[in-house]
């Protein structure tokens, strides 16, 4: 269903949205897109920005309600600024608080799905999340145009890359043999862009990192 097209590693980048995908909507990010794929990015009908959640309060904090650290909050601010004043069309995340807080950078209400299929626990007291990741995929597939921001984890980020650009592209983007990003990999944007059923993947290293 999804087709592997290409992988490019770059420093930063983005494009735009709307029915005709007016690229001026996210001009600040699009201007930083790698030149060798800029034309393809501009011509794409759909864009899915997959991001691992920003830094959490402690590396050992893995609970669903684990909050972001002050540094993580700054990362979200940076991601928000990169996306710009025009919200994305859709924002999805796992049900964990840290992924939701990161996906909120899209400027639109975040729709959560189960962190792991069959695990319906959310990060709010007593919350039950019925939506699964496949529902998020279906929403992307049903949209003919537009932008989606997705907040995920080190492993589930790789699920999106593999589903749309293919396992080889996901591996080239940094996902290991178990489908997981390096433990210290924070701040990258994994930018999927597609026309019809053809999808490409561009990695934007440290796009919203504050380490530099």
PDB file of C-alpha atoms in Angstrom:
ATOM      1  CA  UNK A   1       0.000   0.000   0.000  1.00  0.00           C
ATOM      2  CA  UNK A   2       2.808   2.362   0.886  1.00  0.00           C
ATOM      3  CA  UNK A   3       5.838   2.709  -1.355  1.00  0.00           C
ATOM      4  CA  UNK A   4       9.474   3.284  -0.483  1.00  0.00           C
ATOM      5  CA  UNK A   5      10.795   6.201  -2.472  1.00  0.00           C
ATOM      6  CA  UNK A   6      13.790   7.915  -0.928  1.00  0.00           C
ATOM      7  CA  UNK A   7      15.687   8.909   2.156  1.00  0.00           C
ATOM      8  CA  UNK A   8      17.542  12.153   2.534  1.00  0.00           C
ATOM      9  CA  UNK A   9      19.330  13.333   5.641  1.00  0.00           C
ATOM     10  CA  UNK A  10      19.349  17.099   6.042  1.00  0.00           C
ATOM     11  CA  UNK A  11      19.659  19.798   8.628  1.00  0.00           C
ATOM     12  CA  UNK A  12      16.115  21.217   8.754  1.00  0.00           C
ATOM     13  CA  UNK A  13      13.001  21.588   6.647  1.00  0.00           C
ATOM     14  CA  UNK A  14       9.253  21.754   6.002  1.00  0.00           C
ATOM     15  CA  UNK A  15       6.636  22.775   3.460  1.00  0.00           C
ATOM     16  CA  UNK A  16       2.987  23.809   3.630  1.00  0.00           C
ATOM     17  CA  UNK A  17      -0.654  22.848   3.714  1.00  0.00           C
ATOM     18  CA  UNK A  18      -4.154  23.656   2.556  1.00  0.00           C
ATOM     19  CA  UNK A  19      -6.294  22.330  -0.249  1.00  0.00           C
ATOM     20  CA  UNK A  20      -3.665  23.317  -2.801  1.00  0.00           C
ATOM     21  CA  UNK A  21      -0.831  23.117  -0.301  1.00  0.00           C
ATOM     22  CA  UNK A  22       0.169  26.774  -0.326  1.00  0.00           C
ATOM     23  CA  UNK A  23       3.787  26.479   0.736  1.00  0.00           C
ATOM     24  CA  UNK A  24       3.804  29.980   2.196  1.00  0.00           C
ATOM     25  CA  UNK A  25       1.881  28.636   5.203  1.00  0.00           C
ATOM     26  CA  UNK A  26       5.043  27.062   6.631  1.00  0.00           C
ATOM     27  CA  UNK A  27       7.532  29.175   4.726  1.00  0.00           C
ATOM     28  CA  UNK A  28      10.086  29.461   7.526  1.00  0.00           C
ATOM     29  CA  UNK A  29      10.556  25.710   7.663  1.00  0.00           C
ATOM     30  CA  UNK A  30      10.199  25.090   3.953  1.00  0.00           C
ATOM     31  CA  UNK A  31      13.011  27.557   3.283  1.00  0.00           C
ATOM     32  CA  UNK A  32      15.331  25.267   5.274  1.00  0.00           C
ATOM     33  CA  UNK A  33      14.398  22.111   3.373  1.00  0.00           C
ATOM     34  CA  UNK A  34      17.273  20.320   1.612  1.00  0.00           C
ATOM     35  CA  UNK A  35      17.656  21.732  -1.870  1.00  0.00           C
ATOM     36  CA  UNK A  36      17.981  18.359  -3.579  1.00  0.00           C
ATOM     37  CA  UNK A  37      14.451  17.325  -2.555  1.00  0.00           C
ATOM     38  CA  UNK A  38      12.808  20.721  -2.218  1.00  0.00           C
ATOM     39  CA  UNK A  39      10.944  20.459  -5.509  1.00  0.00           C
ATOM     40  CA  UNK A  40       9.604  17.020  -4.585  1.00  0.00           C
ATOM     41  CA  UNK A  41       8.560  18.277  -1.175  1.00  0.00           C
ATOM     42  CA  UNK A  42       6.798  21.265  -2.678  1.00  0.00           C
ATOM     43  CA  UNK A  43       4.946  19.022  -5.120  1.00  0.00           C
ATOM     44  CA  UNK A  44       3.768  16.598  -2.428  1.00  0.00           C
ATOM     45  CA  UNK A  45       0.094  16.449  -1.511  1.00  0.00           C
ATOM     46  CA  UNK A  46       0.539  15.143   2.032  1.00  0.00           C
ATOM     47  CA  UNK A  47       3.096  15.614   4.759  1.00  0.00           C
ATOM     48  CA  UNK A  48       3.454  13.652   7.992  1.00  0.00           C
ATOM     49  CA  UNK A  49       5.947  15.012  10.506  1.00  0.00           C
ATOM     50  CA  UNK A  50       6.869  12.258  12.931  1.00  0.00           C
ATOM     51  CA  UNK A  51       8.664  13.363  16.081  1.00  0.00           C
ATOM     52  CA  UNK A  52       9.816  11.504  19.131  1.00  0.00           C
ATOM     53  CA  UNK A  53       8.538  13.191  22.272  1.00  0.00           C
ATOM     54  CA  UNK A  54      10.654  15.972  23.739  1.00  0.00           C
ATOM     55  CA  UNK A  55      12.896  15.314  26.727  1.00  0.00           C
ATOM     56  CA  UNK A  56      11.022  13.956  29.726  1.00  0.00           C
ATOM     57  CA  UNK A  57      11.596  14.901  33.335  1.00  0.00           C
ATOM     58  CA  UNK A  58      13.806  11.864  33.928  1.00  0.00           C
ATOM     59  CA  UNK A  59      15.228   9.178  31.620  1.00  0.00           C
ATOM     60  CA  UNK A  60      13.864   6.584  34.051  1.00  0.00           C
ATOM     61  CA  UNK A  61      10.329   7.994  34.019  1.00  0.00           C
ATOM     62  CA  UNK A  62       8.318   5.741  31.719  1.00  0.00           C
ATOM     63  CA  UNK A  63       4.822   6.076  33.171  1.00  0.00           C
ATOM     64  CA  UNK A  64       2.020   7.266  30.928  1.00  0.00           C
ATOM     65  CA  UNK A  65       1.750  10.500  32.927  1.00  0.00           C
ATOM     66  CA  UNK A  66       5.480  11.233  32.858  1.00  0.00           C
ATOM     67  CA  UNK A  67       5.833  14.979  32.134  1.00  0.00           C
ATOM     68  CA  UNK A  68       8.375  16.821  30.052  1.00  0.00           C
ATOM     69  CA  UNK A  69      11.433  18.385  31.631  1.00  0.00           C
ATOM     70  CA  UNK A  70      12.024  22.154  31.422  1.00  0.00           C
ATOM     71  CA  UNK A  71      14.356  21.387  28.517  1.00  0.00           C
ATOM     72  CA  UNK A  72      11.575  19.376  26.916  1.00  0.00           C
ATOM     73  CA  UNK A  73       9.209  22.320  27.243  1.00  0.00           C
ATOM     74  CA  UNK A  74      11.759  24.471  25.435  1.00  0.00           C
ATOM     75  CA  UNK A  75      11.983  21.865  22.692  1.00  0.00           C
ATOM     76  CA  UNK A  76       8.222  22.045  22.208  1.00  0.00           C
ATOM     77  CA  UNK A  77       8.450  25.828  22.019  1.00  0.00           C
ATOM     78  CA  UNK A  78      11.081  25.497  19.334  1.00  0.00           C
ATOM     79  CA  UNK A  79       9.003  22.992  17.380  1.00  0.00           C
ATOM     80  CA  UNK A  80       6.000  25.310  17.647  1.00  0.00           C
ATOM     81  CA  UNK A  81       8.057  28.184  16.258  1.00  0.00           C
ATOM     82  CA  UNK A  82       9.331  26.028  13.408  1.00  0.00           C
ATOM     83  CA  UNK A  83       5.815  25.033  12.390  1.00  0.00           C
ATOM     84  CA  UNK A  84       4.751  28.663  12.487  1.00  0.00           C
ATOM     85  CA  UNK A  85       1.477  30.485  12.920  1.00  0.00           C
ATOM     86  CA  UNK A  86      -0.523  28.206  10.625  1.00  0.00           C
ATOM     87  CA  UNK A  87      -1.600  25.048  12.487  1.00  0.00           C
ATOM     88  CA  UNK A  88      -1.188  21.627  10.965  1.00  0.00           C
ATOM     89  CA  UNK A  89      -4.337  19.926   9.716  1.00  0.00           C
ATOM     90  CA  UNK A  90      -4.102  16.981  12.104  1.00  0.00           C
ATOM     91  CA  UNK A  91      -2.115  16.221  15.253  1.00  0.00           C
ATOM     92  CA  UNK A  92      -1.882  12.656  16.525  1.00  0.00           C
ATOM     93  CA  UNK A  93       0.062  11.096  19.367  1.00  0.00           C
ATOM     94  CA  UNK A  94       0.265   8.094  21.590  1.00  0.00           C
ATOM     95  CA  UNK A  95      -1.807   8.362  24.756  1.00  0.00           C
ATOM     96  CA  UNK A  96       1.216   9.254  26.904  1.00  0.00           C
ATOM     97  CA  UNK A  97       1.361  12.790  28.270  1.00  0.00           C
ATOM     98  CA  UNK A  98       4.856  13.446  26.904  1.00  0.00           C
ATOM     99  CA  UNK A  99       3.871  12.638  23.324  1.00  0.00           C
ATOM    100  CA  UNK A 100       0.663  14.648  23.573  1.00  0.00           C
ATOM    101  CA  UNK A 101       2.526  17.669  24.910  1.00  0.00           C
ATOM    102  CA  UNK A 102       4.997  17.428  22.048  1.00  0.00           C
ATOM    103  CA  UNK A 103       2.320  17.046  19.369  1.00  0.00           C
ATOM    104  CA  UNK A 104       0.555  20.121  20.761  1.00  0.00           C
ATOM    105  CA  UNK A 105       3.216  22.112  18.899  1.00  0.00           C
ATOM    106  CA  UNK A 106       1.026  21.636  15.838  1.00  0.00           C
ATOM    107  CA  UNK A 107      -1.382  24.268  17.127  1.00  0.00           C
ATOM    108  CA  UNK A 108      -4.442  22.021  16.925  1.00  0.00           C
ATOM    109  CA  UNK A 109      -6.174  19.589  19.279  1.00  0.00           C
ATOM    110  CA  UNK A 110      -4.188  16.372  19.612  1.00  0.00           C
ATOM    111  CA  UNK A 111      -6.042  13.110  18.970  1.00  0.00           C
ATOM    112  CA  UNK A 112      -4.515  10.276  20.998  1.00  0.00           C
ATOM    113  CA  UNK A 113      -4.220   6.600  20.170  1.00  0.00           C
ATOM    114  CA  UNK A 114      -3.098   3.685  22.294  1.00  0.00           C
ATOM    115  CA  UNK A 115       0.641   3.648  22.944  1.00  0.00           C
ATOM    116  CA  UNK A 116       0.602  -0.096  22.289  1.00  0.00           C
ATOM    117  CA  UNK A 117      -2.320  -1.878  20.678  1.00  0.00           C
ATOM    118  CA  UNK A 118      -4.494  -3.359  23.400  1.00  0.00           C
ATOM    119  CA  UNK A 119      -3.222  -1.006  26.115  1.00  0.00           C
ATOM    120  CA  UNK A 120      -6.100   1.430  26.545  1.00  0.00           C
ATOM    121  CA  UNK A 121      -4.629   3.431  29.443  1.00  0.00           C
ATOM    122  CA  UNK A 122      -4.189   7.160  28.868  1.00  0.00           C
ATOM    123  CA  UNK A 123      -2.174   9.690  30.835  1.00  0.00           C
ATOM    124  CA  UNK A 124      -5.164  11.311  32.519  1.00  0.00           C
ATOM    125  CA  UNK A 125      -6.791   9.907  35.649  1.00  0.00           C
ATOM    126  CA  UNK A 126      -9.253   7.194  34.703  1.00  0.00           C
ATOM    127  CA  UNK A 127      -8.829   7.820  30.989  1.00  0.00           C
ATOM    128  CA  UNK A 128      -9.520   5.027  28.516  1.00  0.00           C
ATOM    129  CA  UNK A 129      -8.244   5.368  24.952  1.00  0.00           C
ATOM    130  CA  UNK A 130      -9.990   3.147  22.400  1.00  0.00           C
ATOM    131  CA  UNK A 131      -8.363   4.546  19.268  1.00  0.00           C
ATOM    132  CA  UNK A 132      -5.422   2.538  17.914  1.00  0.00           C
ATOM    133  CA  UNK A 133      -2.508   3.570  15.719  1.00  0.00           C
ATOM    134  CA  UNK A 134      -4.136   1.970  12.679  1.00  0.00           C
ATOM    135  CA  UNK A 135      -6.939   4.519  13.032  1.00  0.00           C
ATOM    136  CA  UNK A 136      -4.373   7.306  12.756  1.00  0.00           C
ATOM    137  CA  UNK A 137      -2.916   5.673   9.648  1.00  0.00           C
ATOM    138  CA  UNK A 138      -6.415   5.463   8.192  1.00  0.00           C
ATOM    139  CA  UNK A 139      -6.998   9.165   8.792  1.00  0.00           C
ATOM    140  CA  UNK A 140      -3.769  10.013   6.985  1.00  0.00           C
ATOM    141  CA  UNK A 141      -4.660   7.684   4.120  1.00  0.00           C
ATOM    142  CA  UNK A 142      -8.121   9.219   3.800  1.00  0.00           C
ATOM    143  CA  UNK A 143      -6.798  12.771   3.588  1.00  0.00           C
ATOM    144  CA  UNK A 144      -6.047  13.850   0.029  1.00  0.00           C
ATOM    145  CA  UNK A 145      -3.953  16.813   1.122  1.00  0.00           C
ATOM    146  CA  UNK A 146      -2.597  18.422   4.240  1.00  0.00           C
ATOM    147  CA  UNK A 147      -0.172  18.233   7.116  1.00  0.00           C
ATOM    148  CA  UNK A 148      -0.092  15.872  10.074  1.00  0.00           C
ATOM    149  CA  UNK A 149       2.122  16.125  13.163  1.00  0.00           C
ATOM    150  CA  UNK A 150       2.642  12.869  15.050  1.00  0.00           C
ATOM    151  CA  UNK A 151       4.152  12.583  18.540  1.00  0.00           C
ATOM    152  CA  UNK A 152       5.534   9.132  19.280  1.00  0.00           C
ATOM    153  CA  UNK A 153       8.222   7.176  21.144  1.00  0.00           C
ATOM    154  CA  UNK A 154      11.626   5.811  20.139  1.00  0.00           C
ATOM    155  CA  UNK A 155      10.040   2.605  18.861  1.00  0.00           C
ATOM    156  CA  UNK A 156       6.652   3.768  17.624  1.00  0.00           C
ATOM    157  CA  UNK A 157       8.203   6.572  15.573  1.00  0.00           C
ATOM    158  CA  UNK A 158       9.815   3.799  13.559  1.00  0.00           C
ATOM    159  CA  UNK A 159       6.408   2.193  12.997  1.00  0.00           C
ATOM    160  CA  UNK A 160       5.268   5.268  11.079  1.00  0.00           C
ATOM    161  CA  UNK A 161       8.424   5.436   9.010  1.00  0.00           C
ATOM    162  CA  UNK A 162       8.262   1.771   8.149  1.00  0.00           C
ATOM    163  CA  UNK A 163       4.538   1.881   7.347  1.00  0.00           C
ATOM    164  CA  UNK A 164       4.861   4.728   4.870  1.00  0.00           C
ATOM    165  CA  UNK A 165       8.437   4.804   3.547  1.00  0.00           C
ATOM    166  CA  UNK A 166       9.307   1.158   4.168  1.00  0.00           C
ATOM    167  CA  UNK A 167      11.646  -0.738   6.529  1.00  0.00           C
ATOM    168  CA  UNK A 168      14.802   0.109   4.586  1.00  0.00           C
ATOM    169  CA  UNK A 169      14.127   3.829   4.748  1.00  0.00           C
ATOM    170  CA  UNK A 170      13.287   3.549   8.446  1.00  0.00           C
ATOM    171  CA  UNK A 171      16.578   1.757   9.048  1.00  0.00           C
ATOM    172  CA  UNK A 172      18.486   4.424   7.125  1.00  0.00           C
ATOM    173  CA  UNK A 173      16.739   7.056   9.234  1.00  0.00           C
ATOM    174  CA  UNK A 174      18.192   5.545  12.408  1.00  0.00           C
ATOM    175  CA  UNK A 175      15.809   2.762  13.414  1.00  0.00           C
ATOM    176  CA  UNK A 176      17.746  -0.310  14.539  1.00  0.00           C
ATOM    177  CA  UNK A 177      16.997  -3.960  13.824  1.00  0.00           C
ATOM    178  CA  UNK A 178      14.375  -3.962  16.564  1.00  0.00           C
ATOM    179  CA  UNK A 179      12.664  -0.898  15.132  1.00  0.00           C
ATOM    180  CA  UNK A 180      13.876   1.599  17.713  1.00  0.00           C
ATOM    181  CA  UNK A 181      15.660   4.931  17.541  1.00  0.00           C
ATOM    182  CA  UNK A 182      18.876   5.452  19.540  1.00  0.00           C
ATOM    183  CA  UNK A 183      18.192   6.225  23.187  1.00  0.00           C
ATOM    184  CA  UNK A 184      19.770   9.674  22.909  1.00  0.00           C
ATOM    185  CA  UNK A 185      18.023  10.620  19.657  1.00  0.00           C
ATOM    186  CA  UNK A 186      15.841  13.619  20.502  1.00  0.00           C
ATOM    187  CA  UNK A 187      14.857  16.651  18.463  1.00  0.00           C
ATOM    188  CA  UNK A 188      14.816  15.105  14.982  1.00  0.00           C
ATOM    189  CA  UNK A 189      11.920  15.507  12.564  1.00  0.00           C
ATOM    190  CA  UNK A 190      11.163  12.491  10.409  1.00  0.00           C
ATOM    191  CA  UNK A 191       9.387  14.063   7.486  1.00  0.00           C
ATOM    192  CA  UNK A 192       7.225  11.822   5.344  1.00  0.00           C
ATOM    193  CA  UNK A 193       5.853  13.443   2.214  1.00  0.00           C
ATOM    194  CA  UNK A 194       3.673  11.803  -0.374  1.00  0.00           C
ATOM    195  CA  UNK A 195       1.866  12.140  -3.657  1.00  0.00           C
ATOM    196  CA  UNK A 196      -0.831   9.556  -4.141  1.00  0.00           C
ATOM    197  CA  UNK A 197       0.484   6.255  -2.793  1.00  0.00           C
ATOM    198  CA  UNK A 198       4.157   7.216  -3.180  1.00  0.00           C
ATOM    199  CA  UNK A 199       5.911   8.330  -0.008  1.00  0.00           C
ATOM    200  CA  UNK A 200       9.410   9.639   0.690  1.00  0.00           C
ATOM    201  CA  UNK A 201      11.284  10.177   3.946  1.00  0.00           C
ATOM    202  CA  UNK A 202      13.611  13.019   4.826  1.00  0.00           C
ATOM    203  CA  UNK A 203      15.347  13.191   8.185  1.00  0.00           C
ATOM    204  CA  UNK A 204      15.840  16.613   9.732  1.00  0.00           C
ATOM    205  CA  UNK A 205      18.449  16.092  12.476  1.00  0.00           C
ATOM    206  CA  UNK A 206      18.202  18.203  15.635  1.00  0.00           C
ATOM    207  CA  UNK A 207      15.434  20.290  14.092  1.00  0.00           C
ATOM    208  CA  UNK A 208      13.975  21.194  17.480  1.00  0.00           C
ATOM    209  CA  UNK A 209      16.850  20.201  19.712  1.00  0.00           C
ATOM    210  CA  UNK A 210      18.070  22.792  22.200  1.00  0.00           C
ATOM    211  CA  UNK A 211      21.488  21.198  22.695  1.00  0.00           C
ATOM    212  CA  UNK A 212      23.071  23.442  20.110  1.00  0.00           C
TER     213      UNK A 212
END
